[in-house]
CSV table of C-alpha atoms and ligand atoms in Angstrom, one decimal:
chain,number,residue,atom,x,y,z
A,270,UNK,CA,-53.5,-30.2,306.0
A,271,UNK,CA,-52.7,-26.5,303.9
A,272,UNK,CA,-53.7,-25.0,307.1
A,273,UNK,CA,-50.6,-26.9,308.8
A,274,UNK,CA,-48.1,-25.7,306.0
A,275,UNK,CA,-49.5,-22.3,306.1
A,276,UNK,CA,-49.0,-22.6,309.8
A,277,UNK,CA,-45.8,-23.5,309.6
A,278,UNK,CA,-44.4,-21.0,306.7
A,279,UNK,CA,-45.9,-18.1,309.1
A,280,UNK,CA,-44.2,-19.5,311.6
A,281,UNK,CA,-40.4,-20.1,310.0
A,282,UNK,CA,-41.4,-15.9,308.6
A,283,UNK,CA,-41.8,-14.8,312.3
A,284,UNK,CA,-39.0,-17.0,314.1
A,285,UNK,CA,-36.7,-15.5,311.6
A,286,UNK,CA,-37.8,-12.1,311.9
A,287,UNK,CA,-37.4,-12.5,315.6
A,288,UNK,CA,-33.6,-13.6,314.8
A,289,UNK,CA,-32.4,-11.5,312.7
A,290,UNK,CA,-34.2,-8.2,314.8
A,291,UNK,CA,-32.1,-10.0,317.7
A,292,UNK,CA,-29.0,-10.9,315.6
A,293,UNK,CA,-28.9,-6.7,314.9
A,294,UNK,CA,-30.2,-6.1,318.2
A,295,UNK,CA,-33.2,-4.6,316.8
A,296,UNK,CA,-36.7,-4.4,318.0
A,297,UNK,CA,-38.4,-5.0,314.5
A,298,UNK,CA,-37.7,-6.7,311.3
A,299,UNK,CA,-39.8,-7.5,308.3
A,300,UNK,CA,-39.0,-10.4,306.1
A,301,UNK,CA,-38.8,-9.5,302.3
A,302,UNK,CA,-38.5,-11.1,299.2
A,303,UNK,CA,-34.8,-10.1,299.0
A,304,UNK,CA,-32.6,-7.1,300.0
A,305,UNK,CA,-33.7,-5.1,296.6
A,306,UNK,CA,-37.6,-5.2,298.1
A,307,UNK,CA,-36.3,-4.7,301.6
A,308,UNK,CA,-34.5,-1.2,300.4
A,309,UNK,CA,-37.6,-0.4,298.0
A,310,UNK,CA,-39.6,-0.5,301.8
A,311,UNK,CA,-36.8,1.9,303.4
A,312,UNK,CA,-37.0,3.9,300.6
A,313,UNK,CA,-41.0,4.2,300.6
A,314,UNK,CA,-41.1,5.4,304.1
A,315,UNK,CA,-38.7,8.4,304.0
A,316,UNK,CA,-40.6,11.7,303.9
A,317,UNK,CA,-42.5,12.2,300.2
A,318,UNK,CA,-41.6,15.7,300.4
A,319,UNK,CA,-37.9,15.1,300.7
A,320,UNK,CA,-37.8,12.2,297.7
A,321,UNK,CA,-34.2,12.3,296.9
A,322,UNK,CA,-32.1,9.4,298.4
A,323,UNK,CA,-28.3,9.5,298.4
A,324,UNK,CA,-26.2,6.9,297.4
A,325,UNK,CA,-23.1,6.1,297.2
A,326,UNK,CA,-21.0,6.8,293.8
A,327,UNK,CA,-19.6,3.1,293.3
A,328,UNK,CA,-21.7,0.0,294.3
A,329,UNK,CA,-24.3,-2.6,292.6
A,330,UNK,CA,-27.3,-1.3,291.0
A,331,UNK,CA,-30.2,-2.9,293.0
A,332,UNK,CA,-30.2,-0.3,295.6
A,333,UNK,CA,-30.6,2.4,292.7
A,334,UNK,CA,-33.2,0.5,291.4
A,335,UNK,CA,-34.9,0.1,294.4
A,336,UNK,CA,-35.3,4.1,294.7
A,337,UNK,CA,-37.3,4.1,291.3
A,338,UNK,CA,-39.4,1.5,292.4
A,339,UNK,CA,-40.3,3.7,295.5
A,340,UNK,CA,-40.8,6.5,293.3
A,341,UNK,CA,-38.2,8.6,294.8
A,342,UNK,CA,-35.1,10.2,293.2
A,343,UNK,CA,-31.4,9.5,293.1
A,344,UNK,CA,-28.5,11.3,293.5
A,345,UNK,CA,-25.0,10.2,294.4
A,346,UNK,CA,-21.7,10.9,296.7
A,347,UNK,CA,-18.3,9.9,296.1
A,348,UNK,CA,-16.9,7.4,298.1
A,349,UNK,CA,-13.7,7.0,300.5
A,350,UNK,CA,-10.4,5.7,299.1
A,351,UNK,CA,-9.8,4.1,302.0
A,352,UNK,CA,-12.6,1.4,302.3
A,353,UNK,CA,-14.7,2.4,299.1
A,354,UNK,CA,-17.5,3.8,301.1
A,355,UNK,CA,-20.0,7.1,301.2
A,356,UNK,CA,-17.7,10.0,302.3
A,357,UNK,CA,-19.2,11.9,305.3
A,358,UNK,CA,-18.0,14.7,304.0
A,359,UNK,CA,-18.8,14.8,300.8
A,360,UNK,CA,-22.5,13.4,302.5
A,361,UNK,CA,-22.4,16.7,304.7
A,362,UNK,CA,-21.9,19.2,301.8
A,363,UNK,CA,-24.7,17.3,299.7
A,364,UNK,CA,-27.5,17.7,302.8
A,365,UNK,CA,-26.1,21.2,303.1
A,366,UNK,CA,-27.1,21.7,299.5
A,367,UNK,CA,-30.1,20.4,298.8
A,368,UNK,CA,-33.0,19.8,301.0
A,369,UNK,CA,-35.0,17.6,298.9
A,370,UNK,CA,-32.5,15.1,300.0
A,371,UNK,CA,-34.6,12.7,302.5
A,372,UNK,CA,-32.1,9.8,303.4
A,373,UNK,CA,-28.8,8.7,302.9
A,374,UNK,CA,-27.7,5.1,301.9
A,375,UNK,CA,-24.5,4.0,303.9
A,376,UNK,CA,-23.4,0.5,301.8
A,377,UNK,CA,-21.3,-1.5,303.8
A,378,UNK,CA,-19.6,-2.3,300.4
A,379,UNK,CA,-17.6,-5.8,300.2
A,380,UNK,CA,-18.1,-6.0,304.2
A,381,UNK,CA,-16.2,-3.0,304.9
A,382,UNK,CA,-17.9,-0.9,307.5
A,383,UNK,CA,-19.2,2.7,306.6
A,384,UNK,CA,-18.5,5.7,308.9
A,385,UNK,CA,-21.6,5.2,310.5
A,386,UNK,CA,-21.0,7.0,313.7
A,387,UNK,CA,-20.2,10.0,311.7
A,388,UNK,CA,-23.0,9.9,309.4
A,389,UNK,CA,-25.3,9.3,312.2
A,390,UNK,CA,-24.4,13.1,313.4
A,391,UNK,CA,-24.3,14.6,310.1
A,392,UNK,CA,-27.6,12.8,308.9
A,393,UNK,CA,-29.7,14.3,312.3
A,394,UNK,CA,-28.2,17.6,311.9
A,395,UNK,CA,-29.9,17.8,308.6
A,396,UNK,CA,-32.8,15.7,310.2
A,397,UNK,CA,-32.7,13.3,307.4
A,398,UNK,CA,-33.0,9.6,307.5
A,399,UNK,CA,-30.0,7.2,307.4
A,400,UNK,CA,-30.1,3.8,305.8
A,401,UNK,CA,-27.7,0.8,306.5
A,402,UNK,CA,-27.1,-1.5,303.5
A,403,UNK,CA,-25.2,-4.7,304.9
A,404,UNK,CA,-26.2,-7.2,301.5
A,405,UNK,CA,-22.3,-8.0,302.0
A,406,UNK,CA,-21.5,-7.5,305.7
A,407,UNK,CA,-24.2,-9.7,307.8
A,408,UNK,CA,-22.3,-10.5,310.7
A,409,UNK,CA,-19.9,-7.6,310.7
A,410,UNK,CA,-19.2,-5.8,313.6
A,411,UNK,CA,-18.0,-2.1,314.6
A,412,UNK,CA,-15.1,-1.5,316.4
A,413,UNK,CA,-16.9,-1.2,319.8
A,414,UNK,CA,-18.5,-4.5,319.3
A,415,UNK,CA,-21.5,-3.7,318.1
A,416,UNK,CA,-23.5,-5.5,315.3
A,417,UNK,CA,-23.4,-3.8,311.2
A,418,UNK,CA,-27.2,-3.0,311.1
A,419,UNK,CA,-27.6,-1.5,314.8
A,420,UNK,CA,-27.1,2.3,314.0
A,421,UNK,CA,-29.2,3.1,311.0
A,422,UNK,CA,-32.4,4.5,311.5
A,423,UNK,CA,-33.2,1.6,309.2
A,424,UNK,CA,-31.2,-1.2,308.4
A,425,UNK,CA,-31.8,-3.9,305.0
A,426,UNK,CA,-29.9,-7.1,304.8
A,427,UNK,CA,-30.2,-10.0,302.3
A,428,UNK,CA,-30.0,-13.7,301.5
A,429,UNK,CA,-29.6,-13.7,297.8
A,430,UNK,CA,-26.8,-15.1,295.4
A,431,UNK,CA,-23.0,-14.9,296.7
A,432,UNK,CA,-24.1,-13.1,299.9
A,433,UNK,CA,-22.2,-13.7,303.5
A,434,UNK,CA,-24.8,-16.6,303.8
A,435,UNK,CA,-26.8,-17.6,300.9
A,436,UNK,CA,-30.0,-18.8,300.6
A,437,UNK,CA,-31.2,-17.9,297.1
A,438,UNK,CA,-33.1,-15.7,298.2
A,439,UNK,CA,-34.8,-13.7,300.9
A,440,UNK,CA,-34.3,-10.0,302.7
A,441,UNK,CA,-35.2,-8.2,305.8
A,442,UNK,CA,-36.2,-4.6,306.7
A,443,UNK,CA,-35.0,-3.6,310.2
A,444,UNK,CA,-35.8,-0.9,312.5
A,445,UNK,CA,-36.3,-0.1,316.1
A,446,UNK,CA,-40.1,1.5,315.7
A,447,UNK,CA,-42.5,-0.5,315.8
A,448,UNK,CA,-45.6,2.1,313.9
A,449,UNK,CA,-42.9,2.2,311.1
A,450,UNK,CA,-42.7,-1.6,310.9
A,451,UNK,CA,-46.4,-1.7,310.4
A,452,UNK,CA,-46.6,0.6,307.8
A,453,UNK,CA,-44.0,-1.1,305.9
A,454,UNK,CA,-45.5,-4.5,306.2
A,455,UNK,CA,-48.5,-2.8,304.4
A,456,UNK,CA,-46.2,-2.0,301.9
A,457,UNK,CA,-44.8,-5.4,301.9
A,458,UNK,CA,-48.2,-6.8,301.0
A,459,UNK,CA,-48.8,-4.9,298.6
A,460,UNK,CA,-45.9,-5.7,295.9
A,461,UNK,CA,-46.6,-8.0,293.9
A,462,UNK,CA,-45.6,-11.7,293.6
A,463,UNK,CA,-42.3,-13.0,291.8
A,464,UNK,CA,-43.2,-13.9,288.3
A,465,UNK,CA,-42.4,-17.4,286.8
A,466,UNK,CA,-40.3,-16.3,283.8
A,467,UNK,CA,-37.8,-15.1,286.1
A,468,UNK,CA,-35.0,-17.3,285.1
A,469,UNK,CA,-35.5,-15.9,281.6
A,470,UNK,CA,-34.9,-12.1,282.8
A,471,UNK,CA,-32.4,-12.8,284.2
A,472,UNK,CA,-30.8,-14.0,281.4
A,473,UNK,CA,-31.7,-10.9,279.5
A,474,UNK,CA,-30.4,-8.4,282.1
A,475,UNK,CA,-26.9,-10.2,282.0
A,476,UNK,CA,-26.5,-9.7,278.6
A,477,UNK,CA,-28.4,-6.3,278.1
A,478,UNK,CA,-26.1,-5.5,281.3
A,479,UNK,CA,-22.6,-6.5,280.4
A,480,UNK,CA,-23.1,-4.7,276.5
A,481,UNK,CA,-24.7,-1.7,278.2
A,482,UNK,CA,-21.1,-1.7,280.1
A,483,UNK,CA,-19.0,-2.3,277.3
A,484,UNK,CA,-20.4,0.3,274.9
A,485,UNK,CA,-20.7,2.6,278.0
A,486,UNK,CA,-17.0,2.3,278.3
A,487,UNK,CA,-16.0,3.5,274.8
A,488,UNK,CA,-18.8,6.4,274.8
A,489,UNK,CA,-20.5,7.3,278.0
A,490,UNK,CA,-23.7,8.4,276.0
A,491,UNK,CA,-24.5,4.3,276.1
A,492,UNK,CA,-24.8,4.3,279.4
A,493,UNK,CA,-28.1,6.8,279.0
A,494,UNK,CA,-29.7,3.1,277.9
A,495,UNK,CA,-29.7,2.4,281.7
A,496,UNK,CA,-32.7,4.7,282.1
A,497,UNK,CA,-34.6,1.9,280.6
A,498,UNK,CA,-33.7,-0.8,283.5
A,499,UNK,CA,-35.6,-0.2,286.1
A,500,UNK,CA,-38.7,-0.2,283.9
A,501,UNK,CA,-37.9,-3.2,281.8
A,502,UNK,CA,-36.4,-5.5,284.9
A,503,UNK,CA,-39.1,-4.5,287.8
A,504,UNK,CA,-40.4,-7.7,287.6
A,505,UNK,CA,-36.9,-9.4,288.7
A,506,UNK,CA,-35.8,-7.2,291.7
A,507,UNK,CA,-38.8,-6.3,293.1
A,508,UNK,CA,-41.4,-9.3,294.7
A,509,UNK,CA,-42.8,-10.2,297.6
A,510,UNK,CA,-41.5,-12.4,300.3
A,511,UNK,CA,-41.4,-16.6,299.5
A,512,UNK,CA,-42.2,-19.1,301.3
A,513,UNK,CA,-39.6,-21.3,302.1
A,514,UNK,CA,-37.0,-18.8,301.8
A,515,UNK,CA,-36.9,-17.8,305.3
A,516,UNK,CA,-37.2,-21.4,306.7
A,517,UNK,CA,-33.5,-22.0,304.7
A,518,UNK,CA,-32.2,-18.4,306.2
A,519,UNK,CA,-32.9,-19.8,309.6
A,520,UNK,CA,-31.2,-23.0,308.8
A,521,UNK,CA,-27.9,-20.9,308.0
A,522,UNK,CA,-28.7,-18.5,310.6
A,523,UNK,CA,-26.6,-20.3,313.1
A,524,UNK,CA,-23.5,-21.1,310.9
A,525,UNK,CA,-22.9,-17.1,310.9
A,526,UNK,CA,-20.3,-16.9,313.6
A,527,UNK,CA,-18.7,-19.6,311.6
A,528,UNK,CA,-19.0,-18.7,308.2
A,529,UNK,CA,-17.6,-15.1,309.3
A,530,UNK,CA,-14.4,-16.6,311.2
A,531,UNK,CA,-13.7,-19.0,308.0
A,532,UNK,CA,-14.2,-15.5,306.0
A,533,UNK,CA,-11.5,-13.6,307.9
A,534,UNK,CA,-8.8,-16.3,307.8
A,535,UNK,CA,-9.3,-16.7,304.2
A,536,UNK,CA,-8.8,-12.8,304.1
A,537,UNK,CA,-5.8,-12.8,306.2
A,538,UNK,CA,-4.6,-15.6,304.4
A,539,UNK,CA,-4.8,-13.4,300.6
A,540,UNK,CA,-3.5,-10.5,302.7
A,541,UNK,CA,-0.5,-12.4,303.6
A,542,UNK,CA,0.3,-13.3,300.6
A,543,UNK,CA,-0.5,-10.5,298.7
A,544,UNK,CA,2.1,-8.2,300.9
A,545,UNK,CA,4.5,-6.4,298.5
A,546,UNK,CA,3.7,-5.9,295.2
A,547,UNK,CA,4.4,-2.5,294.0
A,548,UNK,CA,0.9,-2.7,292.0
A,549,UNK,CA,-1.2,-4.0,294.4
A,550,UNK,CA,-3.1,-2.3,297.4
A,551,UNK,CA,-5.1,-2.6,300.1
A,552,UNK,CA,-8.1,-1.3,301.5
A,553,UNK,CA,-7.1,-0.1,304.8
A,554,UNK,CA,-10.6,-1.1,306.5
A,555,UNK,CA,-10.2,-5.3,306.7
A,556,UNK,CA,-12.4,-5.3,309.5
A,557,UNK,CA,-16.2,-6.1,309.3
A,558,UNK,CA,-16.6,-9.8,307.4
A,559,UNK,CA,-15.4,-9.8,304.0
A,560,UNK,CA,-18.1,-10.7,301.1
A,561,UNK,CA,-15.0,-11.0,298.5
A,562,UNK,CA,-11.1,-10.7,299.2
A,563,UNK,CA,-11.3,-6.7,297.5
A,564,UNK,CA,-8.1,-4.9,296.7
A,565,UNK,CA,-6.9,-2.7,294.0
A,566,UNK,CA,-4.8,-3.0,290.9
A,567,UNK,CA,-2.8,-0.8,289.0
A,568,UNK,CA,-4.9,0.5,286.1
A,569,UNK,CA,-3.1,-0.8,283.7
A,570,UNK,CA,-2.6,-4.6,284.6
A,571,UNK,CA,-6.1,-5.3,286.2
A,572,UNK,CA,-7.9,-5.9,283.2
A,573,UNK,CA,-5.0,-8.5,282.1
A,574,UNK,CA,-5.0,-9.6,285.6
A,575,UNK,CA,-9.1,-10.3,285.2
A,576,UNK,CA,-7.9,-12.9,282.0
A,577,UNK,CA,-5.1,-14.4,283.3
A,578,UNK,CA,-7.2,-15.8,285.8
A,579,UNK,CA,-10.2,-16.7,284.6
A,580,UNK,CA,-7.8,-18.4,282.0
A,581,UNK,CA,-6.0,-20.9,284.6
A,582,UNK,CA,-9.6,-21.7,285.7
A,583,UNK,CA,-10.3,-19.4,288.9
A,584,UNK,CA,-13.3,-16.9,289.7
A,585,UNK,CA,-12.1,-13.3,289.8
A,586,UNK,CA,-14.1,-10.2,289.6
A,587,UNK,CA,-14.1,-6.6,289.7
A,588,UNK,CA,-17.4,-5.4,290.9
A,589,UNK,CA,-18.3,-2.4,291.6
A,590,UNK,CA,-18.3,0.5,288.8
A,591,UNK,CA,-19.5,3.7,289.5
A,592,UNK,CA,-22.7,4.1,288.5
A,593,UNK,CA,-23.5,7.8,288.1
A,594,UNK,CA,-23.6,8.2,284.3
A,595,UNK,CA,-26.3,5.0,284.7
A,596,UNK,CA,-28.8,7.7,285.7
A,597,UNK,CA,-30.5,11.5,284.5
A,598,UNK,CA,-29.9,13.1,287.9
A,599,UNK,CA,-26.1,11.6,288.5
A,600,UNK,CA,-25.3,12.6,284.7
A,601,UNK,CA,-26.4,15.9,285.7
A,602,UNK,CA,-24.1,15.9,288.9
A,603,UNK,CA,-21.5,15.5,286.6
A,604,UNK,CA,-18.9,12.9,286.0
A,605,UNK,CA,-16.1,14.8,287.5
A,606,UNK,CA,-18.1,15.0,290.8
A,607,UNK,CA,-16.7,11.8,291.6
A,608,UNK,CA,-13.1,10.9,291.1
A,609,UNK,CA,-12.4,8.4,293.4
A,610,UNK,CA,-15.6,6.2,292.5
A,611,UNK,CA,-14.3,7.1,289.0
A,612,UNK,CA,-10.9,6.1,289.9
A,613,UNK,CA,-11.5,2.7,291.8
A,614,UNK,CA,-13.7,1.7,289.7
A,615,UNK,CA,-10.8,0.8,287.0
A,616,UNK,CA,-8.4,-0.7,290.2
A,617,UNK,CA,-10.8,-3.1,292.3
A,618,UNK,CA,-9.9,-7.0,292.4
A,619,UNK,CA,-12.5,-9.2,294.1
A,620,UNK,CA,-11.5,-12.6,294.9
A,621,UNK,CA,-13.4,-15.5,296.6
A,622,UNK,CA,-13.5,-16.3,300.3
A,623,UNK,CA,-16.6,-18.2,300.2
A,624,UNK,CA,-16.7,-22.2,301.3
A,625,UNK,CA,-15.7,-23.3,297.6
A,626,UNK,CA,-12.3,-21.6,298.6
A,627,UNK,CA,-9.8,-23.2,301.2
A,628,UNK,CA,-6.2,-22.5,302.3
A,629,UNK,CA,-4.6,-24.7,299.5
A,630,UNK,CA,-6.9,-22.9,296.5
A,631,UNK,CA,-6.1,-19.3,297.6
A,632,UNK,CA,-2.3,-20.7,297.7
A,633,UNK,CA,-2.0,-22.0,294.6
A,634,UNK,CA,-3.9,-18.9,293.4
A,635,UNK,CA,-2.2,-15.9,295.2
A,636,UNK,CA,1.4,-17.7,293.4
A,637,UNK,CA,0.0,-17.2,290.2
A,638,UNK,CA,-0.9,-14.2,290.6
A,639,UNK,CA,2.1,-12.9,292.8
A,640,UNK,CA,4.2,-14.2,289.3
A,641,UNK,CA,2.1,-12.6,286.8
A,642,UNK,CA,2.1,-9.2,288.3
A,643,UNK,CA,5.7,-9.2,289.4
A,644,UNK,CA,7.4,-10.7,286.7
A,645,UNK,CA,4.6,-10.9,283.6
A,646,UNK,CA,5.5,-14.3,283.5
A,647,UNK,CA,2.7,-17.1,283.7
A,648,UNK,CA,3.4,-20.2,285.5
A,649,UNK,CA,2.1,-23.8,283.8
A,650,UNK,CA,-0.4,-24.4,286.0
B,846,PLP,C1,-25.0,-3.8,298.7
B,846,PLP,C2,-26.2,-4.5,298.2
B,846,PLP,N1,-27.4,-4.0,298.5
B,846,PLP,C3,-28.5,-4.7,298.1
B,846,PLP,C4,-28.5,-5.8,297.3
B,846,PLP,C5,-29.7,-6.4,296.8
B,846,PLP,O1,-29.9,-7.6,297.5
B,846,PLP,P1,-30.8,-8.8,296.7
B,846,PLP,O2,-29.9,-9.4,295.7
B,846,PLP,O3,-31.2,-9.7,297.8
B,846,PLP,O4,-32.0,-8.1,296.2
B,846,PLP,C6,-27.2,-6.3,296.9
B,846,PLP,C7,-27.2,-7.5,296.0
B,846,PLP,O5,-26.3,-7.7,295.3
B,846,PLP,C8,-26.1,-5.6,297.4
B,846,PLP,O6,-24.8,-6.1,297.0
């Protein structure tokens, strides 16, 4: 009888491994406990002499934790104004300066695709490895039709919480070589098992988080307490793969093409009626699959924009910030290294395009908050 079950959990782990290699035209995947784990293996099998990653100035933390966990080093790039992701450039002038860099993390942040044609070139003229993050943009595609996740030397994806389709939980590591594969199901193995106080954690890294934020915000020497995260939360971001997790991905699996068409209407829909308003814009990139509706804000109305609706009873958000100060090496880069991260960071508007959201919701809320930014005015809801 366990045999059976164990039978049958191998199996669900392999037929979705085989999918999602396949979904990214890949050869190889490895099925991880969630995308955090699935970077943490990217991460351990760049070169240990080159142990600096690159990241991107403005996105969620999990992928910097991820490079501690590997033992490696972080260090950041500013981002594009256009779609909020790594600038090639600024990527190009970083590998030109420092050679201890050993791969470079392209986030496809809020599902909008990174230049990842460019920073294909620039990443093997420095010979260095290059990583494709698509948490938010599973089932995004390139402009020549091509899957998110087919051009990285490695690509990660993920399952977890508010993610294009949502399982709770689970990740994958994705490559084309085989060896490498191997090696990092070895190091797959070898992390350790989710603990059972999880739920707990978690509850102490949302508040430690959000104060952490606040204080950070008045004096940026609070943010130094971020050094301590990656230490104290280990235990919540980084665990092996579980069973039953990957059966449920390959229940979804199929609703992708779906799930990403119902996305894109819903975008179109807040892009529609979101259209002139002096202090609103848009991200010019709305291709890919959107993981929130994402646009900016004038500075000085977002944060009373944030209140006003979570007041009338909808979800609004205004994820990412830039995480640079959250970390020795990006405090050393300095601040001022990273303007538009730094800039965007105060502007960004997330709102949601997942299936608790239909045409009539986003109606009722793009009036509300057409009349609160162009007139002040709230209406009675
Ligand atoms: C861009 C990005 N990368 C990686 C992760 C980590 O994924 P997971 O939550 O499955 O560990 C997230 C999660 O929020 C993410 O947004």
């Amino acid at each position: 009888m366990s045999m059976n079950v164990n039978n049958n959990v191998l199996s669900s782990v392999e037929e979705c491994e085989r999918q999602l290699a396949k979904l990214l035209g890949r050869d190889c995947c490895v099925w991880t406990g969630n995308g955090t784990s699935a970077l943490y293996l990217a991460y351990k099998l760049c070169p240990d002499q080159r142990p600096k990653i690159l990241l991107p100035a403005l996105m969620c933390v999990q992928p910097m934790l991820a490079v501690y966990y590997a033992g490696r080093i972080p260090v950041f790039c500013d981002v594009r104004e256009e779609d909020a992701t790594i600038d090639p450039n600024a990527v190009d002038e970083m590998l030109k300066n420092d050679r201890d860099i050993g791969a470079v993390l392209a986030v496809h942040l809020y599902g909008n695709a990174a230049d990842v044609e460019r920073l294909k070139a620039i990443c093997k003229k420095h010979d260095v490895f290059l990583i494709e993050d698509l948490a938010q943009a599973l089932g995004g595609r390139y402009t020549d039709g091509s899957s998110f996740g087919s051009k990285g030397d490695f690509s990660v994806v993920s399952f977890g919480y508010s993610k294009i389709l949502d399982a709770g939980d689970g990740g994958g590591f994705i490559t084309d070589d085989a060896s490498i594969a191997r090696r990092a199901r070895d190091w797959e193995r070898r992390i350790p098992e989710q603990t059972k106080n999880s739920q707990i954690l978690q509850d102490d890294f949302k508040k430690l988080y959000y104060m952490v934020t606040e204080l950070g915000q008045k004096d940026p020497k609070f943010f130094q307490m971020f050094d301590q995260f990656p230490d104290l939360f280990q235990s919540l971001f980084l665990y092996q793969r579980i069973d039953g997790a990957a059966a449920h991905t390959l229940s979804l699996l199929d609703t992708l093409e779906g799930e990403v068409a119902r996305r894109i209407k819903m975008q179109d829909l807040y892009l529609r009626e979101l259209q002139g308003i002096s202090s609103v814009q848009f991200f010019c990139a709305q291709s890919g699959v959107p993981w929130r509706f994402t646009f900016r804000v004038d500075a000085n109305r977002r944060d009373e924009l944030l209140q006003y609706v979570r007041s009338i009873g909808f979800d609004i958000s205004s994820w990412y910030p830039s995480i640079t100060e959250w970390t020795p090496t990006g405090r050393l880069q300095g601040r001022e290294q990273f303007p538009i991260a730094n800039k965007l960071e105060q502007e960004v508007v997330n709102l949601w395009v997942d299936p608790s959201y239909d045409e009539a919701k986003v109606q009722l809320l793009t009036k509300q908050i057409k009349e609160f930014l162009l007139t002040g005015r709230v209406i009675e809801p």
